Coordinates of C-alpha atoms in Angstrom, one line a residue:
X650 CA 0.2 -0.2 -0.2
X651 CA 1.4 3.5 -0.9
X652 CA 2.2 6.1 1.7
X653 CA -0.6 8.3 1.5
X654 CA 1.3 11.4 3.0
X655 CA 4.5 12.8 1.2
X656 CA 6.2 16.1 1.3
X657 CA 5.7 18.7 0.0
X658 CA 9.6 18.7 -0.4
X659 CA 11.2 20.9 -3.4
X660 CA 14.7 20.3 -5.3
X661 CA 16.6 23.3 -6.5
X662 CA 18.9 22.0 -9.1
X663 CA 21.9 24.0 -10.4
X664 CA 22.8 22.7 -13.4
X665 CA 25.1 23.8 -15.9
X666 CA 22.2 24.9 -18.3
X667 CA 19.4 25.4 -16.4
X668 CA 18.5 26.1 -12.5
X669 CA 15.3 24.6 -11.8
X670 CA 12.9 24.3 -8.9
X671 CA 10.4 21.5 -8.4
X672 CA 8.0 20.9 -5.3
X673 CA 6.6 17.5 -5.0
X674 CA 3.8 16.3 -3.6
X675 CA 1.3 13.2 -3.8
X676 CA 2.5 9.8 -3.2
X677 CA 6.3 9.2 -1.9
X678 CA 6.5 6.5 -5.0
X679 CA 5.7 8.6 -7.5
X680 CA 5.8 12.2 -6.3
X681 CA 3.6 14.9 -8.5
X682 CA 4.8 17.9 -9.4
X683 CA 2.9 21.0 -7.5
X684 CA 5.2 23.6 -9.0
X685 CA 8.2 23.4 -11.9
X686 CA 10.0 26.4 -13.0
X687 CA 13.2 26.8 -14.4
X688 CA 15.8 29.8 -15.6
X689 CA 18.5 29.1 -18.7
X690 CA 21.1 30.8 -16.8
X691 CA 23.7 28.8 -18.8
X692 CA 26.3 28.7 -15.9
X693 CA 28.5 26.3 -17.6
X694 CA 29.1 28.5 -20.5
X695 CA 32.1 30.4 -19.4
X696 CA 33.8 26.7 -18.6
X697 CA 35.4 25.9 -21.6
X698 CA 36.6 29.8 -22.1
X699 CA 38.2 30.2 -18.8
X700 CA 37.4 27.5 -16.3
X701 CA 35.3 29.8 -14.5
X702 CA 31.1 30.6 -13.9
X703 CA 30.6 33.2 -15.9
X704 CA 29.5 36.5 -14.0
X705 CA 26.2 37.4 -15.8
X706 CA 24.7 33.9 -15.8
X707 CA 25.9 33.9 -11.9
X708 CA 23.8 36.8 -11.1
X709 CA 20.7 35.0 -13.2
X710 CA 21.1 31.8 -11.3
X711 CA 21.4 33.4 -8.0
X712 CA 18.5 35.7 -8.5
X713 CA 16.5 32.4 -9.8
X714 CA 17.4 30.9 -6.3
X715 CA 16.7 33.7 -4.3
X716 CA 13.1 33.7 -5.6
X717 CA 12.8 29.6 -5.2
X718 CA 14.0 30.2 -1.9
X719 CA 11.3 32.7 -1.1
X720 CA 8.6 30.1 -3.0
X721 CA 9.6 26.9 -0.9
X722 CA 9.2 29.0 2.1
X723 CA 5.8 30.4 1.1
X724 CA 4.7 27.2 -0.1
X725 CA 6.0 25.1 3.6
X726 CA 8.2 22.7 2.4
X727 CA 9.3 20.5 4.6
X728 CA 12.8 20.1 3.0
X729 CA 15.0 22.2 0.1
X730 CA 17.3 19.8 -1.1
X731 CA 19.8 22.3 -3.0
X732 CA 22.3 20.5 -5.2
X733 CA 24.9 21.7 -8.1
X734 CA 26.1 19.6 -10.9
X735 CA 29.0 19.9 -13.5
X736 CA 29.4 23.6 -14.0
X737 CA 29.7 24.5 -10.4
X738 CA 31.5 21.4 -9.6
X739 CA 34.4 22.0 -12.0
X740 CA 34.4 26.1 -12.0
X741 CA 37.4 27.5 -10.3
X742 CA 35.0 30.1 -8.8
X743 CA 32.4 27.2 -8.0
X744 CA 33.0 27.4 -4.0
X745 CA 32.5 31.3 -4.0
X746 CA 29.3 31.0 -5.9
X747 CA 28.1 28.4 -3.2
X748 CA 28.8 30.6 -0.6
X749 CA 26.5 33.0 -2.0
X750 CA 23.7 30.6 -2.5
X751 CA 24.3 29.5 1.5
X752 CA 24.2 33.1 2.2
X753 CA 20.3 33.2 0.8
X754 CA 19.6 30.6 3.7
X755 CA 19.7 27.4 1.7
X756 CA 22.2 24.6 2.3
X757 CA 23.6 24.0 -1.1
X758 CA 25.9 20.4 -2.0
X759 CA 27.8 19.9 -4.7
X760 CA 27.3 16.3 -6.3
X761 CA 30.2 14.3 -7.4
X762 CA 30.1 13.3 -11.1
X763 CA 29.6 9.4 -9.9
X764 CA 26.9 10.3 -7.7
X765 CA 25.2 12.6 -10.2
X766 CA 25.1 9.5 -12.5
X767 CA 23.6 7.2 -9.8
X768 CA 20.8 9.8 -9.0
X769 CA 20.1 9.9 -12.8
X770 CA 20.1 6.0 -13.1
X771 CA 17.9 6.1 -10.0
X772 CA 15.6 8.3 -11.3
X773 CA 14.8 6.0 -14.4
X774 CA 14.6 3.2 -12.1
X775 CA 11.9 4.9 -10.0
X776 CA 9.5 5.3 -13.2
X777 CA 11.0 2.3 -15.3
X778 CA 11.7 -0.6 -12.5
X779 CA 12.6 -3.3 -15.2
X780 CA 15.1 -0.9 -17.2
X781 CA 18.1 -3.0 -18.3
X782 CA 21.0 -1.3 -20.1
X783 CA 22.8 2.0 -20.0
X784 CA 21.1 5.6 -18.6
X785 CA 22.7 8.7 -20.5
X786 CA 21.9 11.9 -18.4
X787 CA 22.8 14.9 -21.1
X788 CA 23.2 17.9 -19.3
X789 CA 25.0 21.3 -20.1
X790 CA 28.3 20.9 -19.1
X791 CA 28.6 16.7 -18.8
X792 CA 27.3 13.8 -20.0
X793 CA 26.6 10.9 -17.2
X794 CA 26.6 7.1 -18.1
X795 CA 25.5 4.4 -15.8
X796 CA 24.4 0.7 -16.1
X797 CA 20.9 -0.5 -14.6
X798 CA 19.8 -3.7 -14.4
X799 CA 17.5 -5.8 -11.6
X800 CA 16.3 -2.6 -10.3
X801 CA 19.6 -1.3 -9.4
X802 CA 22.5 0.8 -10.5
X803 CA 26.0 -0.1 -11.3
X804 CA 28.9 1.2 -12.6
X805 CA 28.8 4.8 -13.4
X806 CA 30.8 7.7 -15.1
X807 CA 30.6 11.4 -15.9
X808 CA 32.2 12.7 -19.0
X809 CA 32.6 16.4 -19.9
X810 CA 30.3 16.1 -23.0
X811 CA 27.8 18.6 -22.2
X812 CA 25.5 20.4 -24.9
X813 CA 27.6 23.5 -24.0
X814 CA 31.0 21.9 -24.2
X815 CA 31.1 20.1 -27.3
X816 CA 32.9 22.8 -29.5
X817 CA 32.4 25.0 -32.7
X818 CA 32.6 21.7 -34.9
X819 CA 31.9 18.5 -33.3
X820 CA 31.8 15.5 -35.0
X821 CA 30.3 12.0 -34.4
X822 CA 33.5 10.4 -34.3
X823 CA 35.3 12.4 -32.0
X824 CA 32.4 12.4 -29.4
X825 CA 32.3 8.6 -30.0
X826 CA 36.1 8.2 -29.3
X827 CA 35.3 10.4 -26.0
X828 CA 32.9 8.1 -24.9
X829 CA 34.7 4.9 -25.5
X830 CA 37.7 6.2 -24.1
X831 CA 35.5 7.5 -20.9
X832 CA 34.1 4.3 -20.2
X833 CA 37.2 2.1 -21.2
X834 CA 38.0 1.4 -17.7
X835 CA 34.4 0.7 -16.5
X836 CA 31.9 -2.1 -16.3
X837 CA 30.1 -0.1 -19.1
X838 CA 31.2 -2.3 -22.2
X839 CA 30.1 -4.5 -25.0
X840 CA 28.2 -6.9 -22.8
X841 CA 25.7 -4.3 -22.6
X842 CA 25.1 -4.1 -26.3
X843 CA 21.3 -4.6 -27.6
X844 CA 20.1 -3.8 -24.2
X845 CA 18.3 -0.1 -23.5
X846 CA 19.9 3.1 -23.8
X847 CA 17.6 5.5 -21.7
X848 CA 17.9 8.9 -22.3
X849 CA 17.5 12.1 -19.5
X850 CA 18.0 15.5 -19.8
X851 CA 16.3 18.5 -21.2
X852 CA 18.2 18.3 -24.5
X853 CA 17.1 14.9 -25.1
X854 CA 13.6 15.4 -24.1
X855 CA 13.6 18.1 -26.6
X856 CA 14.8 16.0 -29.4
X857 CA 12.1 13.5 -28.5
X858 CA 9.3 16.3 -28.6
X859 CA 10.6 17.2 -31.9
X860 CA 9.9 13.8 -32.9
X861 CA 6.6 13.3 -31.6
X862 CA 5.4 16.6 -33.5
X863 CA 7.0 15.4 -36.5
X864 CA 5.4 11.6 -37.1
X865 CA 2.1 13.5 -35.7
X866 CA 2.0 11.0 -32.7
X867 CA -1.6 10.9 -31.2
X868 CA 0.1 10.9 -27.8
X869 CA 2.8 13.2 -28.1
X870 CA 4.0 12.4 -24.3
X871 CA 7.9 12.5 -23.8
X872 CA 8.4 9.9 -21.4
X873 CA 8.6 6.4 -22.8
X874 CA 9.1 7.5 -26.4
X875 CA 11.3 5.3 -28.3
X876 CA 13.4 7.0 -30.9
X877 CA 14.8 4.3 -33.4
X878 CA 18.1 4.6 -35.1
X879 CA 16.4 5.9 -38.4
X880 CA 14.4 8.5 -36.6
X881 CA 17.5 10.1 -34.9
X882 CA 19.1 10.2 -38.6
X883 CA 15.8 11.9 -39.7
X884 CA 16.0 14.2 -37.1
X885 CA 19.6 15.0 -37.5
X886 CA 18.4 15.9 -41.3
X887 CA 15.5 18.1 -40.0
X888 CA 17.5 20.0 -37.5
X889 CA 20.2 20.8 -40.3
X890 CA 17.9 21.8 -43.0
X891 CA 15.4 23.7 -41.2
X892 CA 15.8 27.0 -39.5
X893 CA 15.6 28.0 -35.8
X894 CA 12.6 30.1 -36.6
X895 CA 10.6 27.5 -38.5
X896 CA 11.5 24.7 -36.1
X897 CA 10.2 27.0 -33.1
X898 CA 6.9 27.8 -35.0
X899 CA 6.6 24.0 -35.9
X900 CA 7.4 22.5 -32.8
X901 CA 7.0 24.9 -30.0
X902 CA 10.1 24.3 -28.5
X903 CA 12.1 27.4 -26.6
X904 CA 15.4 28.9 -28.1
X905 CA 17.7 27.5 -25.6
X906 CA 16.5 23.9 -26.1
X907 CA 16.2 24.5 -30.1
X908 CA 20.0 25.6 -29.9
X909 CA 21.2 22.4 -28.1
X910 CA 19.5 19.9 -30.6
X911 CA 22.4 19.8 -32.7
X912 CA 24.9 18.8 -30.0
X913 CA 22.4 16.5 -28.7
X914 CA 21.6 14.8 -31.7
X915 CA 25.7 14.5 -32.6
X916 CA 25.8 13.1 -28.8
X917 CA 22.9 10.5 -29.1
X918 CA 24.4 9.3 -32.5
X919 CA 27.8 8.7 -30.9
X920 CA 26.2 6.9 -28.1
X921 CA 24.4 4.6 -30.1
X922 CA 27.6 4.1 -32.2
X923 CA 29.3 3.0 -28.7
X924 CA 26.8 0.8 -27.2
X925 CA 24.5 -0.3 -30.3
X926 CA 21.3 -0.7 -27.9
X927 CA 18.3 -2.6 -28.9
X928 CA 16.2 0.2 -28.4
X929 CA 16.4 3.9 -27.3
X930 CA 13.6 5.1 -24.6
X931 CA 13.5 8.7 -23.4
X932 CA 12.6 9.3 -19.8
X933 CA 11.2 12.2 -18.0
X934 CA 12.4 11.1 -14.8
X935 CA 16.0 11.5 -13.7
X936 CA 18.3 13.3 -11.2
X937 CA 16.0 15.1 -9.1
X938 CA 13.4 12.0 -9.0
X939 CA 16.5 9.5 -8.3
X940 CA 17.3 11.7 -5.6
X941 CA 13.8 11.2 -3.7
X942 CA 13.7 7.7 -4.9
X943 CA 17.2 7.0 -3.0
X944 CA 15.4 8.2 0.1
X945 CA 12.7 5.5 0.1
X946 CA 12.7 2.2 1.9
X947 CA 12.7 -1.1 0.2
X948 CA 9.2 -1.4 0.4
X949 CA 8.2 1.5 -0.9
X950 CA 10.6 1.3 -3.8
X951 CA 9.2 -1.9 -4.8
X952 CA 6.0 -0.8 -5.3
X953 CA 4.6 -0.7 -9.0
X954 CA 4.6 3.5 -10.0
X955 CA 1.7 3.0 -12.0
X956 CA -0.5 1.3 -9.4
X957 CA 0.8 3.4 -6.8
X958 CA 0.0 6.6 -8.8
X959 CA -3.3 5.5 -10.0
X960 CA -4.2 4.4 -6.2
X961 CA -3.4 8.0 -5.0
X962 CA -5.3 9.8 -7.4
X963 CA -8.4 7.5 -7.0
X964 CA -8.4 8.0 -3.3
X965 CA -8.0 11.8 -3.7
X966 CA -10.4 12.2 -6.3
X967 CA -13.0 9.2 -5.3
X968 CA -16.1 9.7 -3.8
X969 CA -16.4 7.2 -0.9
X970 CA -12.9 6.1 -0.7
X971 CA -10.7 4.0 -2.7
X972 CA -12.4 0.5 -3.4
X973 CA -10.6 0.0 -7.1
X974 CA -8.9 -2.9 -5.9
X975 CA -12.1 -4.2 -4.8
X976 CA -13.9 -3.5 -8.0
X977 CA -10.7 -5.4 -10.1
X978 CA -11.5 -8.5 -7.6
X979 CA -15.0 -8.3 -8.5
X980 CA -14.9 -8.3 -12.5
X981 CA -11.9 -10.8 -12.4
X982 CA -14.1 -13.8 -12.9
X983 CA -15.1 -12.4 -16.1
X984 CA -11.8 -12.4 -17.7
X985 CA -10.1 -15.3 -17.4
X986 CA -7.8 -14.6 -20.2
X987 CA -5.9 -11.8 -18.9
X988 CA -2.0 -12.2 -18.6
X989 CA 0.0 -10.4 -16.4
X990 CA 0.4 -7.2 -18.3
X991 CA -3.3 -6.6 -19.3
X992 CA -4.2 -7.7 -15.1
X993 CA -1.8 -5.0 -14.2
X994 CA -3.8 -2.2 -16.8
X995 CA -6.9 -3.3 -15.9
X996 CA -6.3 -2.7 -12.1
X997 CA -4.7 0.4 -12.9
X998 CA -7.9 1.1 -14.8
X999 CA -10.0 -0.1 -11.8
X1000 CA -8.2 2.3 -9.4
X1001 CA -8.8 5.2 -11.6
X1002 CA -12.4 4.5 -12.3
X1003 CA -14.2 7.1 -9.9
X1004 CA -11.7 9.8 -10.6
X1005 CA -14.5 11.9 -12.9
X1006 CA -17.4 11.6 -10.8
X1007 CA -17.2 15.6 -10.1
X1008 CA -17.1 16.4 -13.3
X1009 CA -20.7 17.4 -15.6
X1010 CA -22.4 14.4 -16.3
X1011 CA -22.1 14.9 -19.9
X1012 CA -18.7 15.3 -19.8
X1013 CA -17.4 12.8 -17.2
X1014 CA -16.1 10.3 -19.9
X1015 CA -14.3 13.1 -21.6
X1016 CA -12.8 13.9 -18.5
X1017 CA -11.9 10.5 -17.5
X1018 CA -10.0 9.5 -20.9
X1019 CA -8.2 12.8 -20.6
X1020 CA -6.7 12.0 -17.2
X1021 CA -6.0 8.6 -18.7
X1022 CA -4.4 9.8 -21.7
X1023 CA -2.6 12.6 -20.3
X1024 CA -2.2 12.2 -16.8
X1025 CA 1.6 12.4 -15.3
X1026 CA 2.1 8.7 -15.2
X1027 CA 5.3 6.5 -15.6
X1028 CA 5.5 3.1 -15.7
X1029 CA 3.5 2.7 -19.0
X1030 CA 3.9 3.4 -22.5
X1031 CA 1.6 5.3 -25.1
X1032 CA -0.2 1.8 -25.7
X1033 CA -1.1 1.6 -21.9
X1034 CA -2.2 4.8 -21.8
X1035 CA -4.6 4.3 -25.0
X1036 CA -5.6 1.0 -22.9
X1037 CA -6.7 3.3 -20.0
X1038 CA -8.6 5.5 -22.1
X1039 CA -10.5 3.3 -23.8
X1040 CA -11.2 1.4 -20.7
X1041 CA -12.6 4.6 -19.0
X1042 CA -14.5 6.0 -21.8
X1043 CA -16.6 2.8 -21.9
X1044 CA -16.6 3.0 -17.7
X1045 CA -18.1 6.7 -18.1
X1046 CA -20.1 5.6 -21.0
X1047 CA -18.6 7.6 -23.8
X1048 CA -18.5 4.5 -26.3
X1049 CA -18.7 6.8 -29.3
X1050 CA -16.8 9.5 -28.3
X1051 CA -12.9 7.8 -27.9
X1052 CA -10.7 9.4 -30.3
X1053 CA -10.1 6.9 -33.6
X1054 CA -6.1 8.0 -33.8
X1055 CA -5.8 7.0 -30.2
X1056 CA -7.9 3.7 -30.9
X1057 CA -5.4 3.0 -33.9
X1058 CA -2.8 2.2 -31.2
X1059 CA -5.1 -0.8 -30.2
X1060 CA -5.6 -4.0 -32.4
X1061 CA -9.6 -4.6 -32.4
X1062 CA -9.2 -7.3 -30.1
X1063 CA -7.7 -5.1 -27.5
X1064 CA -10.0 -2.7 -27.9
X1065 CA -12.9 -5.1 -27.6
X1066 CA -11.4 -6.3 -24.3
X1067 CA -10.9 -2.8 -23.0
X1068 CA -14.7 -2.0 -23.9
X1069 CA -15.6 -5.1 -21.9
X1070 CA -13.7 -4.2 -19.0
X1071 CA -15.3 -0.5 -18.9
X1072 CA -18.8 -1.9 -19.3
X1073 CA -18.1 -4.4 -16.1
X1074 CA -16.2 -1.6 -13.8
X1075 CA -19.6 0.8 -15.2
X1076 CA -22.2 -2.2 -13.8
X1077 CA -20.0 -2.3 -10.4
X1078 CA -20.3 1.6 -9.8
X1079 CA -23.7 1.5 -10.3
X1080 CA -24.6 -1.6 -8.8
X1081 CA -22.6 -0.5 -5.5
X1082 CA -23.4 3.3 -5.7
X1083 CA -19.7 3.7 -5.6
X1084 CA -19.4 2.0 -2.6
X1085 CA -17.3 -1.0 -1.5
X1086 CA -19.9 -2.5 1.0
X1087 CA -22.7 -2.8 -1.3
X1088 CA -20.3 -4.5 -3.8
X1089 CA -19.0 -7.0 -1.0
X1090 CA -22.6 -8.3 -1.2
X1091 CA -22.6 -9.2 -4.6
X1092 CA -20.7 -11.5 -7.0
X1093 CA -20.4 -12.0 -10.8
X1094 CA -19.1 -14.7 -13.4
X1095 CA -19.6 -16.7 -16.5
X1096 CA -21.3 -19.8 -16.7
X1097 CA -23.0 -21.8 -19.6
X1098 CA -22.6 -19.0 -21.8
X1099 CA -24.2 -16.5 -19.4
X1100 CA -22.7 -13.5 -17.2
X1101 CA -24.6 -14.0 -13.8
X1102 CA -25.2 -11.5 -11.3
X1103 CA -25.3 -12.9 -7.7
X1104 CA -26.9 -11.0 -5.0
X1105 CA -28.1 -12.1 -1.5
X1106 CA -31.6 -12.1 -0.8
X1107 CA -31.3 -9.7 2.1
X1108 CA -30.0 -7.2 -0.5
X1109 CA -32.0 -7.7 -3.2
X1110 CA -33.0 -4.3 -3.3
X1111 CA -29.5 -3.4 -4.9
X1112 CA -31.1 -4.6 -8.2
X1113 CA -33.1 -1.7 -9.8
X1114 CA -33.7 -1.0 -13.4
X1115 CA -30.4 0.9 -14.2
X1116 CA -28.5 -2.2 -12.8
X1117 CA -30.6 -4.4 -15.3
X1118 CA -29.5 -2.4 -18.3
X1119 CA -25.8 -2.5 -17.6
X1120 CA -25.9 -6.1 -17.0
X1121 CA -27.2 -6.4 -20.5
X1122 CA -24.8 -3.9 -21.6
X1123 CA -22.2 -5.9 -20.1
X1124 CA -23.3 -9.3 -21.3
X1125 CA -23.7 -7.8 -25.1
X1126 CA -20.1 -6.7 -24.9
X1127 CA -18.9 -10.5 -24.0
X1128 CA -21.4 -12.0 -26.1
X1129 CA -23.5 -13.7 -23.7
X1130 CA -26.7 -13.5 -21.9
X1131 CA -27.1 -11.5 -18.9
X1132 CA -29.1 -13.4 -15.8
X1133 CA -29.6 -12.3 -12.0
X1134 CA -29.7 -14.7 -9.6
X1135 CA -31.1 -13.6 -5.9
X1136 CA -30.6 -15.9 -3.0

């Protein structure tokens, strides 16, 4: 059972390219963003020039940090972690800069490169527990690489290959050589080839966002997006042949991220050369989430991130407290062929099945689908989001309103199953009035070509016209007849 109270806590991340402040709440297993803001101070811009933090960049960064510190106090944050990475770590005036941060009332800490890599790896694992391969965290001043497998991080290195440090004419071969030399004495070797390469960092996320836009993906969500080698080459060509103004208009990316795309693409090309990954996956979770994940006990870490988040949202938005797991167990006899991946998504849908009740009745299905498709879920890909959306569309009676472009992510058999799940959930919610007690007085099963609803004699009044109607709808979706047995 996920921890029901968490935070609020904050992180001020003093990076080489940007200074970001995030306040987190929600559940400890999958913290949600209460506030998120960054300033592109480009602290690392002067490192290659003279080994120092640029004076103007430092002033911008300190002004942002002072604002974030005040916001954190006004928000009543229990803790504010303040961490600095490559630019401050390497600058000759980095210590002096941190003294100015301390004078604001914060307790900043420089992360060593190896720890920065570990936290990036833990952030990916917090969102993708089954991740296996290499995590590549690209910042303004450095590239962190670390092995992840079996829910743990392995060897990690930090290389001076940030997007602000590649030089004026970087080549794929030169960068690949730097990466290969940098990992030569580590465990990040050829044994990891054909596993996954997980991308972390704002520049990689911008590259994914551009790809989603260019392919007109029906669910343009960066986390979990997969980039093929062919798509990386195509993006490189698009970036090289399109002006920044045109790219900005087409993709909506800001100028700072657009400026980093050529270097990010070149570095990604080199990573693919060195590691020859079987797939390339983008993660929206990284160092900051890893910092929070590292503090969790083993039992909390072991929770499924999708289920933990769905339970928290269902508990917060439901009418009479969470009973999604009870609904899932109640409808389980109707779907004996569901395999473990399907069971996981069905449980998530059941946990979410009451979170749109407070919308206008005419728009509950629309609200539920929007939350399912576009919610800040992790541990799920676009296909899984489509499963949740189609299921909750049916659960809230919106069968005819589901986006056909999103439905195209499912095959016809999957869509039929999702619709049946939704109608079973819809029956459970109507029969019980959204309460667990009423549901426990009934059961449902398949027998002799029928869907049979069993209701205890003393609670026969639970069966009304609306229940009978939804029983017929469910039975039709399952290709069976409906029967209600009292006794």
